[in-house]
Amino acid sequence: MEWECFSTDHLEGLLSSDQQLIDRLRARQLMVLEVLDSRQVATGDGFRSLSDWTAARLDVGKDTAKSLVRTMRRTVGRPELREALVSGVSFDRVEALSRIPVDVGLLEHLDVSGVQREAARRAGVSADAEFRSADDRFLVLQPSLDESWWKLWGGLDAHAGAMVDKVLSGMADQLPELPDGSTGDSSWRKATALFELCVSEDPVPAHVTVFVDATHAVGTNGETGVILEAGPIMAREALQAVICDSVTEVIARTADGRYMDYGRKHRVVPPSLRRALIDRYLGVCAADGCDSRHRIQAHHRIPWSDGGRTDQDNLILLCWYHHQVVVHEQGFQIYQHPDHGRIRFRQPTSGRSP
């Protein structure tokens, strides 16, 4: 099409009508995003936020994606603004108006820049609202009936939420790859980062009492018949993670219900032995290629629960990530490379997916 043959007025009309069409499509995008937000598609697809998901799916910049998502959320209870978009009001005007908490009309006497200035002037948080928002912070931790799984949810004010997101996102980004090269999705990495944040540098060893029903435990190789003193059922790998660095007392019960006449308490790594290990490994994680000195922990090559001894020949130093996540949670098995002797990991052989 030879655009030069059209008059200026005609071209301006085309430009304006096309923009109105784009704005109407934006209104539909907001409605679609609202539904997708309720379905938590971003988390399901491993994205850090709906804005990141939108940027990737629409192949747009992050600023455009954030503007779409924020306007969608601000206009959920503002049908008049959604209708204004459908009628041809520009998206930028509606986006600015959505930041004003009350209905002020379309402010047609102002250009978009004027509406944005008005929004900046009116959109504020009163002191009472700010304190109320902070006071309304809450966190709920709900365990399953057997306490083998915990569900967390809650709410934070803007400052606290942004701070928590920044810290967890930063820690999640620093988590190394698993031995098989995978990294886990964003939600898994943030959850793991939260767990790591709660682990102190020198945690006080937990005193754990484990009751073992010999009849069930022997028949299932420890998959059933093992419970903690407080009641939760423990799977074998979870049990090994608990007793790996704790004071542990094991009480077994025989088939006739009698408790066996033995038990043992064992401080897995006493301070003197821990210091010797730190000196031996120069305070660095023993995993090949890892130079982390962060939250170094002692680990039994042969688990203590399987008869492994607490001595230097059976202990290595691993960082929190390789110890807790790679070995105890993901089930990777430690081995010493036959050529150079460095510590590496292999896929679990139990059929468990890492």
Coordinates of C-alpha atoms in Angstrom, one line a residue:
M1 CA 0.0 0.0 0.0
E2 CA 1.3 3.4 -1.0
W3 CA 0.9 5.4 2.2
E4 CA 2.0 8.6 0.5
C5 CA -1.3 8.8 -1.5
F6 CA -3.3 9.3 1.7
S7 CA -4.0 12.7 3.3
T8 CA -2.5 13.6 6.6
D9 CA -6.0 13.6 8.3
H10 CA -6.6 10.1 7.0
L11 CA -3.3 8.8 8.3
E12 CA -3.9 10.4 11.7
G13 CA -7.3 8.7 11.8
L14 CA -5.7 5.3 11.0
L15 CA -3.1 5.8 13.7
S16 CA -5.8 6.8 16.2
S17 CA -8.1 3.9 15.3
D18 CA -5.3 1.4 15.5
Q19 CA -4.3 2.6 18.9
Q20 CA -7.9 2.2 20.1
L21 CA -7.9 -1.3 18.7
I22 CA -4.7 -2.0 20.7
D23 CA -6.2 -0.6 23.8
R24 CA -9.3 -2.8 23.4
L25 CA -7.0 -5.8 23.1
R26 CA -5.2 -4.7 26.2
A27 CA -8.6 -4.9 28.0
R28 CA -8.9 -8.5 26.9
Q29 CA -5.3 -9.2 28.0
L30 CA -6.1 -8.0 31.5
M31 CA -9.1 -10.3 31.8
V32 CA -7.0 -13.3 30.5
L33 CA -4.2 -12.4 32.9
E34 CA -6.6 -12.3 35.8
V35 CA -7.7 -15.8 35.2
L36 CA -4.1 -17.1 34.6
D37 CA -3.1 -15.3 37.8
S38 CA -5.8 -17.2 39.8
R39 CA -4.4 -20.4 38.3
Q40 CA -0.9 -19.6 39.4
V41 CA 0.5 -20.4 36.0
A42 CA 3.8 -18.5 36.7
T43 CA 4.6 -20.7 39.7
G44 CA 3.6 -23.8 37.8
D45 CA 5.9 -22.9 34.9
G46 CA 8.8 -22.2 37.3
F47 CA 8.8 -18.4 36.9
R48 CA 9.7 -16.0 39.7
S49 CA 6.6 -13.9 39.1
L50 CA 3.6 -13.4 36.8
S51 CA 5.5 -10.4 35.3
D52 CA 8.4 -12.5 34.4
W53 CA 6.1 -15.1 32.9
T54 CA 4.2 -12.5 30.9
A55 CA 7.4 -11.0 29.6
A56 CA 8.5 -14.4 28.4
R57 CA 5.2 -15.4 26.9
L58 CA 4.5 -12.1 25.1
D59 CA 8.1 -11.5 24.2
V60 CA 7.9 -8.0 25.7
G61 CA 10.2 -6.0 28.0
K62 CA 9.9 -6.4 31.8
D63 CA 8.5 -2.8 32.2
T64 CA 5.7 -3.6 29.8
A65 CA 4.9 -6.9 31.5
K66 CA 4.9 -5.3 34.9
S67 CA 2.6 -2.5 33.7
L68 CA 0.2 -5.1 32.4
V69 CA 0.2 -7.2 35.5
R70 CA -0.1 -4.3 37.9
T71 CA -2.9 -2.7 36.0
M72 CA -4.7 -6.1 35.9
R73 CA -4.5 -6.4 39.7
R74 CA -5.5 -2.8 40.4
T75 CA -8.5 -3.0 38.1
V76 CA -9.9 -6.3 39.4
G77 CA -12.4 -4.3 41.5
R78 CA -12.6 -1.4 39.1
P79 CA -15.0 -2.4 36.3
E80 CA -15.4 1.2 35.2
L81 CA -11.7 1.3 34.2
R82 CA -11.9 -2.0 32.3
E83 CA -15.0 -0.7 30.4
A84 CA -13.1 2.5 29.6
L85 CA -10.4 0.4 27.9
V86 CA -13.0 -1.4 25.9
S87 CA -14.5 1.9 24.8
G88 CA -11.2 3.1 23.5
V89 CA -9.6 5.0 26.4
S90 CA -5.8 4.6 26.2
F91 CA -4.1 2.0 28.3
D92 CA -1.6 4.5 29.7
R93 CA -4.5 6.7 31.0
V94 CA -6.2 3.7 32.6
E95 CA -3.0 2.5 34.1
A96 CA -2.4 5.9 35.7
L97 CA -6.0 6.1 36.9
S98 CA -5.8 2.6 38.4
R99 CA -3.2 4.0 40.9
I100 CA -5.8 6.5 42.3
P101 CA -7.7 4.5 44.9
V102 CA -11.0 6.3 44.3
D103 CA -13.1 6.9 41.2
V104 CA -12.2 10.3 39.8
G105 CA -13.6 9.8 36.3
L106 CA -11.3 9.8 33.3
L107 CA -9.8 13.2 33.9
E108 CA -10.2 14.1 30.3
H109 CA -9.2 17.7 30.9
L110 CA -5.7 16.4 31.5
D111 CA -3.3 14.7 29.1
V112 CA -1.7 11.4 30.1
S113 CA 1.3 13.1 31.7
G114 CA -1.1 15.2 33.8
V115 CA -3.1 12.1 34.9
Q116 CA 0.2 10.4 35.9
R117 CA 1.1 13.4 38.0
E118 CA -2.3 13.4 39.6
A119 CA -2.0 9.7 40.3
A120 CA 1.4 10.3 42.0
R121 CA -0.2 13.1 44.1
R122 CA -3.2 11.1 45.1
A123 CA -1.8 7.6 45.4
G124 CA -0.4 7.4 48.9
V125 CA -0.6 5.4 52.0
S126 CA -1.8 7.1 55.2
A127 CA 0.0 6.5 58.5
D128 CA -2.9 4.5 59.8
A129 CA -3.1 2.4 56.7
E130 CA 0.7 1.8 56.8
F131 CA 0.6 0.6 60.4
R132 CA -2.5 -1.4 59.8
S133 CA -0.8 -3.1 56.8
A134 CA 2.2 -3.9 59.0
D135 CA 0.0 -5.2 61.8
D136 CA -1.8 -7.4 59.4
R137 CA 1.3 -9.5 58.5
F138 CA 0.7 -13.1 59.1
L139 CA 2.2 -16.5 58.5
V140 CA 0.5 -19.8 58.8
L141 CA 2.3 -23.2 58.9
Q142 CA 0.0 -26.1 58.5
P143 CA 1.3 -29.7 58.8
S144 CA -0.3 -32.7 57.3
L145 CA -1.8 -35.2 59.7
D146 CA 1.5 -37.2 59.9
E147 CA 3.6 -34.0 59.8
S148 CA 5.5 -35.3 56.8
W149 CA 4.5 -32.2 54.7
W150 CA 4.0 -28.6 55.7
K151 CA 2.0 -25.9 53.9
L152 CA 2.9 -22.3 54.3
W153 CA 0.9 -19.2 53.4
G154 CA 0.5 -15.7 54.7
G155 CA 0.6 -12.0 53.8
L156 CA 3.1 -9.1 54.1
D157 CA 3.0 -5.4 53.7
A158 CA 4.7 -3.9 50.7
H159 CA 8.1 -3.2 52.4
A160 CA 8.3 -6.5 54.2
G161 CA 7.1 -8.4 51.1
A162 CA 9.6 -6.7 48.8
M163 CA 12.4 -7.4 51.3
V164 CA 11.6 -11.1 51.7
D165 CA 11.3 -11.5 48.0
K166 CA 14.6 -9.8 47.4
V167 CA 16.4 -11.9 50.0
L168 CA 14.9 -15.2 48.9
S169 CA 15.4 -14.5 45.2
G170 CA 19.0 -13.6 45.8
M171 CA 19.7 -16.7 47.8
A172 CA 17.8 -18.8 45.3
D173 CA 19.9 -17.4 42.4
Q174 CA 23.1 -18.4 44.3
L175 CA 22.1 -22.1 44.8
P176 CA 24.3 -24.2 42.6
E177 CA 23.2 -26.8 40.1
L178 CA 22.4 -30.3 41.3
P179 CA 24.9 -33.0 40.2
D180 CA 22.7 -34.0 37.3
G181 CA 22.8 -30.4 35.9
S182 CA 19.3 -29.5 36.8
T183 CA 18.4 -26.4 38.9
G184 CA 14.8 -26.9 40.0
D185 CA 12.1 -24.4 39.3
S186 CA 11.8 -21.0 40.9
S187 CA 9.4 -22.0 43.6
W188 CA 11.5 -25.0 44.7
R189 CA 14.6 -22.8 44.8
K190 CA 12.9 -20.1 46.9
A191 CA 11.6 -22.8 49.3
T192 CA 15.1 -24.2 49.6
A193 CA 16.5 -20.7 50.2
L194 CA 14.0 -20.2 53.0
F195 CA 15.0 -23.4 54.6
E196 CA 18.7 -22.4 54.3
L197 CA 18.0 -19.0 55.8
C198 CA 16.6 -20.7 58.9
V199 CA 19.7 -22.9 59.4
S200 CA 22.2 -21.1 61.7
E201 CA 25.9 -21.3 61.2
D202 CA 26.3 -23.4 64.4
P203 CA 23.0 -25.0 65.2
V204 CA 22.5 -26.6 68.6
P205 CA 22.3 -30.4 67.9
A206 CA 18.8 -31.6 68.3
H207 CA 18.1 -34.4 70.8
V208 CA 16.1 -36.9 68.9
T209 CA 14.3 -40.0 70.2
V210 CA 13.5 -42.5 67.4
F211 CA 11.1 -45.4 68.0
V212 CA 11.6 -48.4 65.7
D213 CA 8.9 -51.1 65.3
A214 CA 11.2 -54.0 64.3
T215 CA 8.4 -56.0 62.7
H216 CA 7.5 -53.2 60.2
A217 CA 10.9 -51.7 59.8
V218 CA 12.7 -54.9 58.9
G219 CA 10.1 -56.0 56.4
T220 CA 10.1 -52.6 54.5
N221 CA 13.8 -51.7 54.8
G222 CA 13.0 -48.8 57.1
E223 CA 10.2 -47.3 54.9
T224 CA 7.6 -48.0 57.7
G225 CA 7.7 -48.5 61.4
V226 CA 10.0 -45.6 62.3
I227 CA 8.5 -42.6 64.1
L228 CA 9.9 -39.7 66.1
E229 CA 9.1 -39.1 69.8
A230 CA 6.5 -36.4 68.9
G231 CA 4.7 -38.7 66.6
P232 CA 5.6 -38.0 62.9
I233 CA 6.4 -40.9 60.7
M234 CA 9.8 -40.8 59.3
A235 CA 11.0 -42.3 56.0
R236 CA 14.5 -43.7 55.9
E237 CA 16.2 -40.9 54.1
A238 CA 14.5 -38.2 56.2
L239 CA 15.5 -40.1 59.3
Q240 CA 19.2 -40.2 58.2
A241 CA 19.1 -36.4 57.6
V242 CA 17.7 -35.9 61.1
I243 CA 20.2 -38.0 63.0
C244 CA 23.2 -37.1 60.8
D245 CA 24.2 -34.2 63.2
S246 CA 22.2 -34.7 66.3
V247 CA 22.1 -36.4 69.7
T248 CA 20.0 -39.5 68.9
E249 CA 18.5 -42.2 71.0
V250 CA 17.1 -45.2 69.2
I251 CA 14.5 -47.5 71.0
A252 CA 13.4 -50.6 69.2
R253 CA 10.3 -52.6 69.9
T254 CA 10.1 -56.3 69.1
A255 CA 7.2 -58.2 67.6
D256 CA 5.7 -59.0 70.9
G257 CA 5.5 -55.4 71.9
R258 CA 8.4 -55.4 74.4
Y259 CA 11.0 -52.7 74.2
M260 CA 14.5 -54.0 73.6
D261 CA 16.9 -53.6 76.5
Y262 CA 19.3 -51.3 74.7
G263 CA 19.6 -47.8 73.3
R264 CA 22.4 -45.4 72.5
K265 CA 23.0 -41.7 72.6
H266 CA 25.5 -40.4 70.2
R267 CA 26.8 -36.9 69.5
V268 CA 27.7 -37.5 65.9
V269 CA 30.5 -35.0 65.6
P270 CA 32.0 -33.6 68.8
P271 CA 33.6 -30.2 68.6
S272 CA 37.2 -31.5 68.6
L273 CA 36.6 -33.9 65.7
R274 CA 34.8 -31.2 63.8
R275 CA 37.8 -28.9 64.2
A276 CA 40.0 -31.7 63.0
L277 CA 37.9 -32.1 59.9
I278 CA 37.9 -28.4 59.2
D279 CA 41.7 -28.5 59.3
R280 CA 41.8 -31.6 57.1
Y281 CA 39.6 -30.1 54.4
L282 CA 40.7 -26.5 54.9
G283 CA 37.2 -25.6 55.9
V284 CA 36.0 -26.1 52.3
C285 CA 33.2 -28.3 51.0
A286 CA 34.7 -31.7 49.9
A287 CA 32.4 -31.9 46.8
D288 CA 34.4 -31.8 43.6
G289 CA 34.2 -28.3 42.1
C290 CA 32.6 -26.7 45.2
D291 CA 34.6 -24.1 47.0
S292 CA 31.9 -23.1 49.5
R293 CA 32.8 -22.3 53.1
H294 CA 29.1 -21.5 53.9
R295 CA 27.5 -23.5 56.7
I296 CA 30.0 -26.4 56.5
Q297 CA 28.6 -29.6 58.0
A298 CA 30.1 -33.1 58.8
H299 CA 28.6 -36.0 57.0
H300 CA 29.0 -39.8 57.4
R301 CA 29.9 -41.6 54.2
I302 CA 28.4 -44.7 55.7
P303 CA 25.3 -43.5 57.6
W304 CA 25.5 -43.8 61.4
S305 CA 22.1 -45.6 61.2
D306 CA 23.7 -48.2 59.0
G307 CA 26.6 -48.8 61.4
G308 CA 28.9 -46.1 60.1
R309 CA 31.5 -44.9 62.6
T310 CA 32.1 -41.4 63.8
D311 CA 35.7 -41.0 62.9
Q312 CA 37.8 -39.2 60.4
D313 CA 37.9 -42.0 57.9
N314 CA 34.1 -42.1 57.7
L315 CA 33.5 -38.3 57.8
I316 CA 33.7 -35.6 55.2
L317 CA 32.8 -31.9 55.2
L318 CA 30.0 -30.8 52.9
C319 CA 28.4 -27.4 52.5
W320 CA 24.8 -27.1 53.6
Y321 CA 23.5 -27.4 50.0
H322 CA 25.4 -30.6 49.1
H323 CA 24.7 -32.1 52.5
Q324 CA 21.1 -31.3 53.1
V325 CA 19.7 -30.9 49.6
V326 CA 21.8 -33.1 47.3
V327 CA 22.5 -36.0 49.7
H328 CA 19.6 -36.1 52.1
E329 CA 16.8 -34.6 50.1
Q330 CA 17.6 -35.5 46.5
G331 CA 19.1 -38.9 47.4
F332 CA 22.4 -38.6 45.5
Q333 CA 25.0 -41.0 46.6
I334 CA 28.6 -40.1 47.4
Y335 CA 31.5 -41.8 45.8
Q336 CA 35.2 -41.1 45.5
H337 CA 36.4 -40.9 41.9
P338 CA 38.9 -43.7 41.3
D339 CA 41.3 -41.5 39.3
H340 CA 41.8 -38.4 41.4
G341 CA 40.0 -39.3 44.7
R342 CA 37.7 -36.3 44.7
I343 CA 34.1 -36.5 46.1
R344 CA 31.4 -36.8 43.5
F345 CA 27.8 -37.8 43.4
R346 CA 25.8 -40.4 41.4
Q347 CA 22.1 -40.8 40.7
P348 CA 20.3 -42.7 43.5
T349 CA 19.9 -46.4 42.7
S350 CA 16.6 -46.8 44.6
G351 CA 14.5 -45.7 41.6
R352 CA 13.8 -42.4 43.3
S353 CA 13.8 -39.4 41.0
P354 CA 16.3 -36.8 42.1

